[in-house]
Amino acid sequence: MKYLYKYPQRKFPYEELVKANASRSRLEPEFELNHTGIYEDNRYFDIYIEMAKSKDNAEECLFRVTAYNRGPEAAPLHIVPQIWFRNTWGWGYEEKHKKREREFKKRQAKEAANGQVTGDDPGVGSGNSDSDSENNGVDDEHEDEAPHGGPGAWGSCGKGSGEIPDIKQRDKFQMESNHWKLGKRYAHFAPSVGFTENDDDVDPVLLFTNNETNKKRLYGVKNESDYVKDAFHERIVDDKEAAVNPENHGTKAAAWYAFDAGQGIPAGDYVCLRFKFSNKDPGQYQELDEEEFDSIFDAREDEADDFYYNISPLPVSDDLRTIQRQAFAGMLWTKQFYHFVHSQWSKGDPNQPPAPPHRANSRNSEWKHLHIDDILSLPDKWEYPFFAAWDTAFHCIPLAMIDPDFSKKQLDLMTREWYMHPNGQIPAYEWNFSDVNPPVHAWATFRVFKIERKMYGREDLDFLERVFQKLLLNFTWWVNRKDRDGKNVFEGGFLGLDNIGLFNRSEPLPTGGVLEQADSTGWMAFFCLQMLNIALELAKRRSVYEDIASKFFEHFIFIADAMSHRYGSDVEKPLWNEEDGFYYDAISWGGPWSQQLPVRSLVGLIPLYASLTLEPEVLEKCPSFAKRVEWFIENRPKMSSRNMASMSKRGSKGRLLLSLVNRDRLGKLLVRMLDEDEFLSPYGIRSMSKFHEKNPFSMEVNGQTFTVGYVPGDSNSGLFGGNSNWRGPIWFPTTFLLIESLQRFFLYYGAEYEVECPTGSGQMMNLAKVAENIQHRLINLFTRNDRDGRRPYNGSEDIYDHDENFVDHILFHEFFDGDTGRGLGSKHQCGWTGLVAKLVHDVGVTCTRAATPRDPISAAEAFFDDVITPKRRRSRQLSRHSSFLRHGSKSRASRPESRGSFEDTTREAIESQLDPDAAERIRRILESYNLNTSANDDELETKYSN
């Protein structure tokens, strides 16, 4: 793991940032750190923090910190690595902890007497945390709001139990920590080499204090300890020697490296720190062998390079490989321990001030069962350090490529009984667990299952079945709670899209009535089809799942019919507007009284998500399901014929198509979606049509005017705090699902069905090529263009596009400007924007830097990650893939530089240098790249076949 921190040498401009942004309107861009001039003359340090496991001990971690002075003059720097125990002893749950502690030690002694290895206490976790806090990363000033507490967990010695952990100095360069559960651990800090041969080494000064709140500073009351958690600041910054414990022990410790001799670190020079943390007693002090230490890092770096290269071994450019690698890194860095135990948060801890009386009945009061104590994938650690359910589902797609076990664990957790509400609702996020996020977990579960199967050759059917059964509860919650009339028309409300509509969809309508949502009903149809897909997969092994598949097949047909017709009648339902060729939300006052809200937004495209092809082979393997489908078609001909495009004509290879939109509506929606003056941006799909830039929609209700218009950048609305915007910008998750929808439609309609892309261009493409075109646009947010070498997401900021120390460090923003591609929102939203790693894997070989790529469609392995065997075709030269020749081997030193034919490439770079399974997979993929624009139906179907 490697991390870069750019640390300014000037005083950090907090006041300037606050003042400048406070004076700006919502229509002006944010005043950023680089606008303050703090990076002028390169007056900052580049600090790289690296971690690696030792070669023979998985519990020994090595750390290396390298700080480069990029400025024109010498500058001082203090680097202070720290170790601490999370303060759980101060919570006041000692009696329960003491009992568990005694039971654990009694069992430990018994096992030791029998010569057994003591196992972990199943109810107690480690005493470590990512946070320098007693309350999981919440500022001291807000401790009364912190989600802490936890029965029997987190190193939990009660106050006065005599088992408070301790860290003490062992010698000049070593510390020893002792914890009742973890045992002993040892930290060894090596001196840092001087700048020149004549300079002395910089030795660390070991400092100790307690991880206790400074209550005197915060509340004006006496501290319980003489040494509190901000002691290191007082010692280093304020030069107060008495702030730290002279006895050199405590629950928090630091190694202070002061590079301030003379003028500090010389211009252009660097310093390097090396230290390790281990469970192995080092015995008598010995100096760290720097050469051996660094060789371990070199070995780990080579292993990491090979691992990530073999994730996507196809011949993609170095720039794309850099983007993908950093997207994966961001996904791993945003994992964090998350702790929320409602039963204790609502009451407050015994040794803390009482919780406010209203807390137990405030927001989230109905989530009393929550007991979260896990490492979770967060949207980002900086701005959104809490889980968000539908974010997590998208995170799991790129994570499954590099760590399928962790990815599966995330999806499993969200459906476990200590997360999922007893009524079946999945918690949304900490701000309001009761908000409703789109039902994407079934989709993510099946995608993760198939990614692991294709990339790692493992079928985890237990995972698929376990999560599927829990999702049955969640599906029932949706049906019971969000279809109030039981007529298969859903509301949903918020649905993760914040301020996309005219009104706040989480609140009652000011007009009265009910908002019938095109997106909510589309999401539920999508949910139905994903559950059907999983049920059919499970039915291959257990026929009982054919019955459940039949249930979801029929439920989908009812939802599809209700969306287009009034409650099963022949009267058209006013969510589809035939004149506009688009789906709109509608306000319903019951019976025939309703009014469309003609806002062309993502809401009207979401019905495209609900599509699925049924392969003839599946019907053959599931005869009971096939029989039920035939019965439904025969006995409900009107309903099935208007909701199954395949009734009048089977699709390619006899496939059935289940879809909310028929061929006619599909064509009309794509005219809008692929219009560059509406939804199609040079960098993806806008969340609202650009049509509304000059034609905003307004509605007056009780003397108040509500207006919604196209906003390409940051939000101009205060809804949901105004910190996100679905009124124009590009979002990765929703666009990713639209791409998949086009792929599924391609499976049914085949290569012969073409649409104009972009609308009005005269250029016709089949739907697979349209999907790839949009994939390229998303990827091109991050790639350097040919014109001036800029990456669009940087927003034409010179320092990010051209400075050698910034240019190749990629940021993954929350969303992107619908016109320029400029990154917006959180800058470290590695979560769902990390989906770009999957896009690079799928279509990176054919991705150009042109705004609208014209390449033939790629023939990468199936978009839906099923294992395929493409037909062999005559080879041709692959000179444009020369990067594959440079990177095809497992060792960077041995990667060949020669070019060669397709046969040479596969023979030399695959057969000789990769393991047999990887070689066969790459050989198949490369063969499929010979497809051209005249490829026949069989070849294109093979590419996307499920």
Coordinates of N, CA and C in Angstrom, one line a residue, residues 88-273:
T88 N -11.5 2.4 25.0 CA -12.7 1.8 25.3 C -12.9 1.6 26.8
W89 N -11.8 1.7 27.5 CA -11.8 1.5 29.0 C -12.6 2.7 29.7
G90 N -12.7 3.8 29.0 CA -13.3 5.0 29.6 C -14.8 5.0 29.4
W91 N -15.4 4.0 28.7 CA -16.8 4.0 28.5 C -17.7 3.6 29.7
G92 N -17.1 2.7 30.5 CA -17.9 2.4 31.7 C -18.7 1.1 31.7
Y93 N -18.3 0.2 30.8 CA -19.0 -1.1 30.7 C -18.2 -2.2 31.4
E94 N -17.5 -1.8 32.4 CA -16.5 -2.8 33.0 C -17.0 -4.1 33.4
E95 N -18.2 -4.1 34.0 CA -18.7 -5.4 34.6 C -18.8 -6.4 33.5
K96 N -19.4 -6.1 32.5 CA -19.6 -7.1 31.4 C -18.3 -7.5 30.8
H97 N -17.4 -6.5 30.6 CA -16.1 -6.7 30.1 C -15.3 -7.6 31.0
K98 N -15.3 -7.3 32.3 CA -14.6 -8.1 33.3 C -15.0 -9.6 33.2
K99 N -16.3 -9.8 33.1 CA -16.8 -11.2 33.1 C -16.3 -11.9 31.9
R100 N -16.4 -11.2 30.7 CA -15.9 -11.9 29.5 C -14.4 -12.1 29.5
E101 N -13.8 -11.1 30.1 CA -12.3 -11.2 30.2 C -11.9 -12.4 31.1
R102 N -12.6 -12.6 32.2 CA -12.3 -13.7 33.1 C -12.6 -15.0 32.4
E103 N -13.7 -15.1 31.7 CA -14.0 -16.3 30.9 C -13.0 -16.6 29.9
F104 N -12.6 -15.6 29.2 CA -11.6 -15.8 28.1 C -10.2 -16.3 28.7
K105 N -9.8 -15.6 29.8 CA -8.5 -16.0 30.4 C -8.6 -17.4 31.0
K106 N -9.8 -17.8 31.5 CA -9.9 -19.1 32.1 C -9.8 -20.2 31.0
R107 N -10.5 -19.9 29.8 CA -10.4 -20.8 28.7 C -9.0 -20.8 28.1
Q108 N -8.3 -19.6 28.1 CA -6.9 -19.5 27.6 C -6.0 -20.4 28.5
A109 N -6.1 -20.3 29.8 CA -5.3 -21.1 30.7 C -5.6 -22.6 30.5
K110 N -6.8 -23.0 30.3 CA -7.2 -24.4 30.1 C -6.6 -24.9 28.8
E111 N -6.7 -24.2 27.8 CA -6.1 -24.6 26.5 C -4.6 -24.7 26.6
A112 N -4.0 -23.7 27.3 CA -2.5 -23.8 27.4 C -2.1 -25.0 28.1
A113 N -2.8 -25.4 29.2 CA -2.5 -26.6 29.9 C -2.6 -27.8 29.1
N114 N -3.5 -27.8 28.1 CA -3.7 -28.9 27.2 C -2.8 -28.9 26.0
G115 N -2.0 -27.9 25.9 CA -1.1 -27.7 24.8 C -1.7 -27.2 23.5
Q116 N -2.9 -26.5 23.7 CA -3.6 -26.0 22.5 C -3.2 -24.5 22.3
V117 N -3.4 -24.1 21.0 CA -3.2 -22.7 20.7 C -4.5 -22.0 21.0
T118 N -4.4 -20.9 21.7 CA -5.6 -20.1 22.1 C -6.2 -19.4 20.9
G119 N -7.5 -19.6 20.8 CA -8.2 -18.9 19.7 C -8.6 -17.6 20.1
D120 N -9.1 -16.8 19.1 CA -9.6 -15.5 19.4 C -10.9 -15.5 20.2
D121 N -11.1 -14.6 21.1 CA -12.4 -14.4 21.7 C -13.4 -14.0 20.7
P122 N -14.4 -14.8 20.4 CA -15.3 -14.5 19.3 C -16.1 -13.2 19.5
G123 N -16.2 -12.8 20.8 CA -16.9 -11.5 21.0 C -16.1 -10.3 21.2
V124 N -14.8 -10.4 21.0 CA -13.9 -9.3 21.2 C -13.0 -9.1 20.0
G125 N -12.9 -7.8 19.6 CA -12.1 -7.5 18.5 C -10.8 -6.9 18.9
S126 N -10.0 -6.4 18.0 CA -8.7 -5.8 18.3 C -8.9 -4.5 19.0
G127 N -7.9 -4.0 19.6 CA -7.9 -2.7 20.3 C -7.5 -1.6 19.4
N128 N -7.4 -1.8 18.1 CA -6.9 -0.8 17.2 C -8.0 -0.2 16.4
S129 N -7.8 1.0 15.9 CA -8.8 1.7 15.1 C -8.1 2.7 14.2
D130 N -8.8 3.1 13.1 CA -8.2 4.1 12.2 C -8.2 5.5 12.9
S131 N -8.8 5.7 14.0 CA -9.1 7.0 14.5 C -8.3 7.3 15.8
D132 N -7.8 8.5 15.8 CA -7.1 9.0 17.1 C -8.2 9.6 17.9
S133 N -9.1 8.7 18.5 CA -10.2 9.2 19.2 C -10.8 8.2 20.1
E134 N -11.5 8.6 21.1 CA -12.2 7.6 22.0 C -13.5 7.3 21.3
N135 N -13.9 7.9 20.3 CA -15.3 7.8 19.8 C -15.3 7.7 18.3
N136 N -14.4 6.9 17.8 CA -14.4 6.5 16.3 C -14.3 7.7 15.4
G137 N -13.4 8.6 15.7 CA -13.1 9.6 14.7 C -13.9 10.9 14.8
V138 N -14.8 11.0 15.8 CA -15.6 12.2 16.0 C -14.8 13.2 16.9
D139 N -14.8 14.4 16.5 CA -14.1 15.4 17.3 C -14.5 15.4 18.7
D140 N -13.6 15.8 19.6 CA -13.9 15.8 21.0 C -15.1 16.7 21.3
E141 N -15.2 17.8 20.6 CA -16.3 18.7 20.9 C -17.6 18.1 20.6
H142 N -17.7 17.0 19.9 CA -19.0 16.4 19.6 C -19.1 15.0 20.1
E143 N -18.4 14.7 21.2 CA -18.4 13.4 21.8 C -19.8 12.9 22.1
D144 N -20.7 13.8 22.5 CA -22.0 13.3 22.9 C -22.8 12.8 21.7
E145 N -22.3 13.1 20.5 CA -23.1 12.6 19.3 C -22.4 11.4 18.7
A146 N -21.3 11.0 19.3 CA -20.5 10.0 18.6 C -21.1 8.6 18.7
P147 N -21.0 7.8 17.6 CA -21.5 6.5 17.6 C -20.6 5.5 18.2
H148 N -20.5 5.5 19.5 CA -19.5 4.5 20.1 C -20.3 3.7 21.1
G149 N -19.5 2.8 21.7 CA -20.0 1.8 22.6 C -20.0 0.5 21.9
G150 N -20.2 -0.6 22.6 CA -20.2 -1.9 21.9 C -20.0 -3.0 22.9
P151 N -21.1 -3.8 23.1 CA -21.0 -4.8 24.1 C -20.0 -5.8 23.8
G152 N -19.0 -5.9 24.7 CA -18.0 -7.0 24.6 C -17.1 -6.9 23.4
A153 N -16.8 -5.7 23.0 CA -16.0 -5.5 21.8 C -14.9 -4.5 22.0
W154 N -13.9 -4.5 21.1 CA -12.9 -3.5 20.9 C -12.0 -3.4 22.1
G155 N -11.4 -4.5 22.6 CA -10.3 -4.4 23.6 C -10.8 -3.9 24.9
S156 N -11.9 -4.3 25.4 CA -12.7 -3.6 26.3 C -12.4 -3.8 27.7
C157 N -11.4 -3.3 28.3 CA -11.2 -3.4 29.7 C -11.9 -2.3 30.4
G158 N -12.8 -2.6 31.4 CA -13.5 -1.5 32.1 C -12.6 -0.7 32.9
K159 N -13.0 0.5 33.2 CA -12.3 1.4 34.0 C -12.1 0.8 35.4
G160 N -10.9 0.8 35.9 CA -10.6 0.2 37.2 C -10.4 -1.3 37.2
S161 N -10.5 -1.9 36.0 CA -10.3 -3.4 35.9 C -8.9 -3.8 36.1
G162 N -7.9 -2.9 36.0 CA -6.5 -3.2 36.0 C -6.0 -3.7 34.7
E163 N -6.8 -3.7 33.7 CA -6.4 -4.2 32.4 C -6.3 -3.2 31.3
I164 N -6.1 -1.9 31.7 CA -5.9 -0.9 30.6 C -4.6 -1.2 29.9
P165 N -4.7 -1.2 28.6 CA -3.4 -1.5 27.8 C -2.4 -0.5 28.0
D166 N -1.2 -0.8 27.6 CA 0.0 0.1 27.9 C 1.0 0.0 26.8
I167 N 1.6 1.1 26.5 CA 2.7 1.2 25.5 C 3.9 1.8 26.3
K168 N 5.1 1.1 26.3 CA 6.2 1.6 27.1 C 7.5 1.6 26.2
Q169 N 8.4 2.5 26.6 CA 9.7 2.5 25.9 C 10.5 1.3 26.4
R170 N 11.1 0.6 25.4 CA 11.9 -0.5 25.7 C 13.4 -0.2 25.7
D171 N 13.8 0.6 24.7 CA 15.1 1.2 24.6 C 15.0 2.4 23.8
K172 N 16.1 2.9 23.3 CA 16.1 4.2 22.6 C 15.3 4.2 21.4
F173 N 15.2 3.1 20.7 CA 14.5 3.1 19.4 C 13.3 2.1 19.4
Q174 N 13.0 1.5 20.5 CA 11.9 0.5 20.5 C 10.8 0.8 21.6
M175 N 9.6 0.4 21.2 CA 8.5 0.4 22.1 C 7.9 -1.0 22.2
E176 N 7.3 -1.2 23.4 CA 6.6 -2.5 23.6 C 5.2 -2.2 24.0
S177 N 4.2 -2.8 23.4 CA 2.8 -2.6 23.8 C 2.2 -3.9 24.3
N178 N 1.3 -3.8 25.3 CA 0.8 -5.0 25.9 C -0.7 -4.8 26.1
H179 N -1.5 -5.7 25.5 CA -2.9 -5.7 25.5 C -3.4 -7.0 26.0
W180 N -4.4 -7.0 26.8 CA -4.9 -8.3 27.4 C -5.4 -9.3 26.3
K181 N -5.8 -8.8 25.2 CA -6.3 -9.7 24.1 C -5.2 -9.9 23.1
L182 N -4.5 -8.9 22.7 CA -3.6 -8.9 21.6 C -2.2 -9.4 22.0
G183 N -2.0 -9.4 23.3 CA -0.7 -9.8 23.8 C 0.3 -8.6 23.5
K184 N 1.6 -9.0 23.3 CA 2.6 -8.0 23.2 C 2.9 -7.8 21.7
R185 N 3.2 -6.5 21.4 CA 3.6 -6.1 20.1 C 4.8 -5.1 20.2
Y186 N 5.6 -5.0 19.2 CA 6.9 -4.3 19.3 C 7.0 -3.4 18.1
A187 N 7.4 -2.1 18.4 CA 7.6 -1.1 17.4 C 9.1 -0.7 17.4
H188 N 9.7 -0.8 16.2 CA 11.1 -0.5 16.1 C 11.3 0.6 15.1
F189 N 11.9 1.8 15.6 CA 12.1 3.0 14.8 C 13.6 3.1 14.5
A190 N 13.9 3.2 13.2 CA 15.4 3.3 12.9 C 15.7 4.8 12.7
P191 N 16.9 5.2 13.0 CA 17.4 6.6 12.7 C 17.3 6.9 11.2
S192 N 17.0 8.1 10.9 CA 17.0 8.6 9.5 C 18.4 9.1 9.1
V193 N 18.9 8.6 8.0 CA 20.2 9.0 7.5 C 20.3 10.5 7.3
G194 N 21.4 11.1 7.6 CA 21.6 12.6 7.4 C 21.7 12.9 6.0
F195 N 21.6 14.2 5.7 CA 21.5 14.7 4.3 C 22.8 14.5 3.6
T196 N 23.9 14.6 4.3 CA 25.3 14.4 3.7 C 26.1 13.5 4.6
E197 N 27.2 13.1 4.1 CA 28.1 12.2 4.9 C 28.5 12.9 6.2
N198 N 28.5 14.2 6.2 CA 29.0 14.9 7.4 C 27.9 15.2 8.4
D199 N 26.6 15.0 8.0 CA 25.5 15.2 8.8 C 25.2 14.0 9.7
D200 N 24.8 14.3 11.0 CA 24.5 13.2 11.9 C 23.1 12.7 11.5
D201 N 22.9 11.4 11.8 CA 21.6 10.8 11.6 C 20.6 11.5 12.5
V202 N 19.3 11.5 12.1 CA 18.3 12.0 12.9 C 17.6 10.9 13.7
D203 N 17.8 10.9 15.0 CA 17.2 9.9 15.9 C 15.8 10.3 16.3
P204 N 14.9 9.3 16.4 CA 13.6 9.7 16.9 C 13.6 9.9 18.4
V205 N 12.7 10.8 18.9 CA 12.5 10.9 20.3 C 11.2 10.3 20.6
L206 N 11.2 9.3 21.5 CA 9.9 8.6 21.8 C 9.1 9.4 22.8
L207 N 7.9 9.6 22.5 CA 7.0 10.4 23.4 C 5.8 9.5 23.8
F208 N 5.3 9.7 25.1 CA 4.2 8.9 25.6 C 3.2 9.8 26.3
T209 N 1.9 9.4 26.1 CA 0.8 10.1 26.8 C -0.3 9.1 26.9
N210 N -1.5 9.6 27.3 CA -2.7 8.7 27.3 C -3.7 9.2 26.3
N211 N -4.4 8.2 25.8 CA -5.5 8.6 24.8 C -6.7 8.9 25.6
E212 N -6.6 10.1 26.3 CA -7.7 10.6 27.1 C -8.1 12.0 26.7
T213 N -9.3 12.3 26.7 CA -9.8 13.6 26.3 C -9.2 14.7 27.2
N214 N -8.8 15.8 26.7 CA -8.4 17.0 27.5 C -9.6 17.7 27.9
K215 N -10.2 17.3 29.0 CA -11.5 17.8 29.5 C -11.3 19.2 30.0
K216 N -10.1 19.5 30.5 CA -9.9 20.9 31.0 C -10.0 21.9 29.9
R217 N -9.4 21.6 28.8 CA -9.4 22.5 27.7 C -10.8 22.6 27.1
L218 N -11.5 21.5 27.0 CA -12.8 21.5 26.4 C -14.0 22.0 27.3
Y219 N -13.9 21.5 28.5 CA -15.1 21.7 29.4 C -14.7 22.5 30.7
G220 N -13.4 22.8 30.9 CA -13.1 23.5 32.1 C -13.1 22.7 33.4
V221 N -13.0 21.4 33.2 CA -13.1 20.5 34.4 C -11.7 19.8 34.5
K222 N -11.5 19.2 35.7 CA -10.2 18.6 35.9 C -10.0 17.3 35.1
N223 N -8.8 17.1 34.5 CA -8.5 15.9 33.7 C -8.3 14.8 34.7
E224 N -8.8 13.6 34.2 CA -8.6 12.4 35.0 C -7.2 11.9 34.9
S225 N -6.4 12.3 33.9 CA -5.1 11.9 33.7 C -4.2 13.2 33.5
D226 N -3.0 13.1 34.0 CA -2.1 14.2 33.8 C -1.6 14.4 32.4
Y227 N -1.8 13.3 31.6 CA -1.3 13.3 30.2 C -2.4 12.9 29.3
V228 N -2.8 13.8 28.4 CA -3.9 13.7 27.6 C -3.6 13.6 26.1
K229 N -4.6 13.4 25.3 CA -4.3 13.0 23.9 C -3.7 14.1 23.1
D230 N -3.8 15.4 23.4 CA -3.2 16.4 22.6 C -1.8 16.8 23.1
A231 N -1.2 15.9 23.9 CA 0.1 16.2 24.5 C 1.2 16.3 23.4
F232 N 1.2 15.6 22.4 CA 2.2 15.7 21.4 C 2.3 17.0 20.7
H233 N 1.1 17.6 20.4 CA 1.0 18.9 19.9 C 1.7 19.9 20.8
E234 N 1.3 19.8 22.1 CA 1.9 20.7 23.1 C 3.4 20.6 23.2
R235 N 3.9 19.3 23.1 CA 5.3 19.1 23.3 C 6.1 19.6 22.0
I236 N 5.5 19.3 20.9 CA 6.3 19.7 19.6 C 6.1 21.1 19.2
V237 N 4.8 21.6 19.2 CA 4.5 22.9 18.7 C 4.7 24.0 19.8
D238 N 4.3 23.7 21.0 CA 4.3 24.6 22.1 C 5.6 24.5 23.0
D239 N 6.3 23.4 22.8 CA 7.6 23.2 23.5 C 7.3 23.0 25.0
K240 N 6.2 22.3 25.3 CA 5.9 22.0 26.7 C 6.3 20.6 27.1
E241 N 7.5 20.5 27.7 CA 8.1 19.2 28.0 C 7.2 18.4 29.0
A242 N 6.6 19.2 29.9 CA 5.8 18.5 30.9 C 4.5 17.9 30.4
A243 N 4.2 18.1 29.1 CA 2.9 17.6 28.6 C 2.9 16.1 28.4
V244 N 4.2 15.5 28.2 CA 4.3 14.1 28.0 C 4.8 13.4 29.2
N245 N 4.5 12.1 29.3 CA 4.8 11.3 30.5 C 6.3 11.1 30.6
P246 N 7.0 11.6 31.6 CA 8.4 11.4 31.8 C 8.8 9.9 32.1
E247 N 7.8 9.1 32.5 CA 8.0 7.7 32.8 C 8.0 6.9 31.5
N248 N 7.7 7.5 30.4 CA 7.8 6.9 29.1 C 6.9 5.6 29.0
H249 N 5.6 5.8 29.3 CA 4.6 4.8 29.0 C 3.2 5.5 28.9
G250 N 2.2 4.8 28.4 CA 0.9 5.4 28.2 C 0.1 4.5 27.3
T251 N -1.1 5.0 26.9 CA -1.9 4.4 25.9 C -1.8 5.0 24.5
K252 N -0.9 6.0 24.4 CA -0.7 6.6 23.1 C 0.8 7.0 23.1
A253 N 1.5 6.7 21.9 CA 2.9 6.9 21.8 C 3.3 7.4 20.5
A254 N 4.4 8.1 20.4 CA 4.9 8.7 19.1 C 6.4 8.6 19.0
A255 N 6.9 8.6 17.8 CA 8.3 8.7 17.5 C 8.5 10.0 16.7
W256 N 9.1 11.0 17.4 CA 9.3 12.3 16.8 C 10.6 12.5 16.1
Y257 N 10.5 12.6 14.8 CA 11.7 12.9 13.9 C 11.6 14.4 13.6
A258 N 12.6 15.1 14.0 CA 12.7 16.5 13.8 C 13.8 16.8 12.8
F259 N 13.4 17.2 11.6 CA 14.3 17.6 10.5 C 14.4 19.1 10.4
D260 N 15.0 19.7 11.5 CA 15.0 21.1 11.6 C 16.4 21.7 11.8
A261 N 17.4 20.8 11.7 CA 18.8 21.2 11.9 C 19.2 22.1 10.7
G262 N 19.9 23.2 11.0 CA 20.2 24.2 10.0 C 18.9 24.8 9.5
Q263 N 18.7 24.8 8.2 CA 17.4 25.3 7.6 C 16.4 24.2 7.4
G264 N 16.7 23.0 7.7 CA 15.8 21.9 7.4 C 16.3 21.0 6.3
I265 N 15.3 20.4 5.6 CA 15.6 19.5 4.5 C 16.0 20.4 3.3
P266 N 17.2 20.2 2.7 CA 17.6 21.0 1.5 C 16.6 20.9 0.4
A267 N 16.6 22.0 -0.4 CA 15.8 22.0 -1.6 C 16.1 20.9 -2.5
G268 N 15.1 20.2 -3.0 CA 15.3 19.1 -3.9 C 15.7 17.8 -3.3
D269 N 16.0 17.8 -1.9 CA 16.5 16.6 -1.2 C 15.3 15.9 -0.6
Y270 N 15.6 14.8 0.1 CA 14.5 14.0 0.7 C 15.1 13.4 2.0
V271 N 14.2 12.9 2.8 CA 14.5 12.1 4.0 C 13.7 10.9 3.9
C272 N 14.2 9.8 4.6 CA 13.5 8.6 4.6 C 13.4 8.0 6.0
L273 N 12.3 7.6 6.5 CA 12.1 6.9 7.8 C 11.7 5.5 7.5

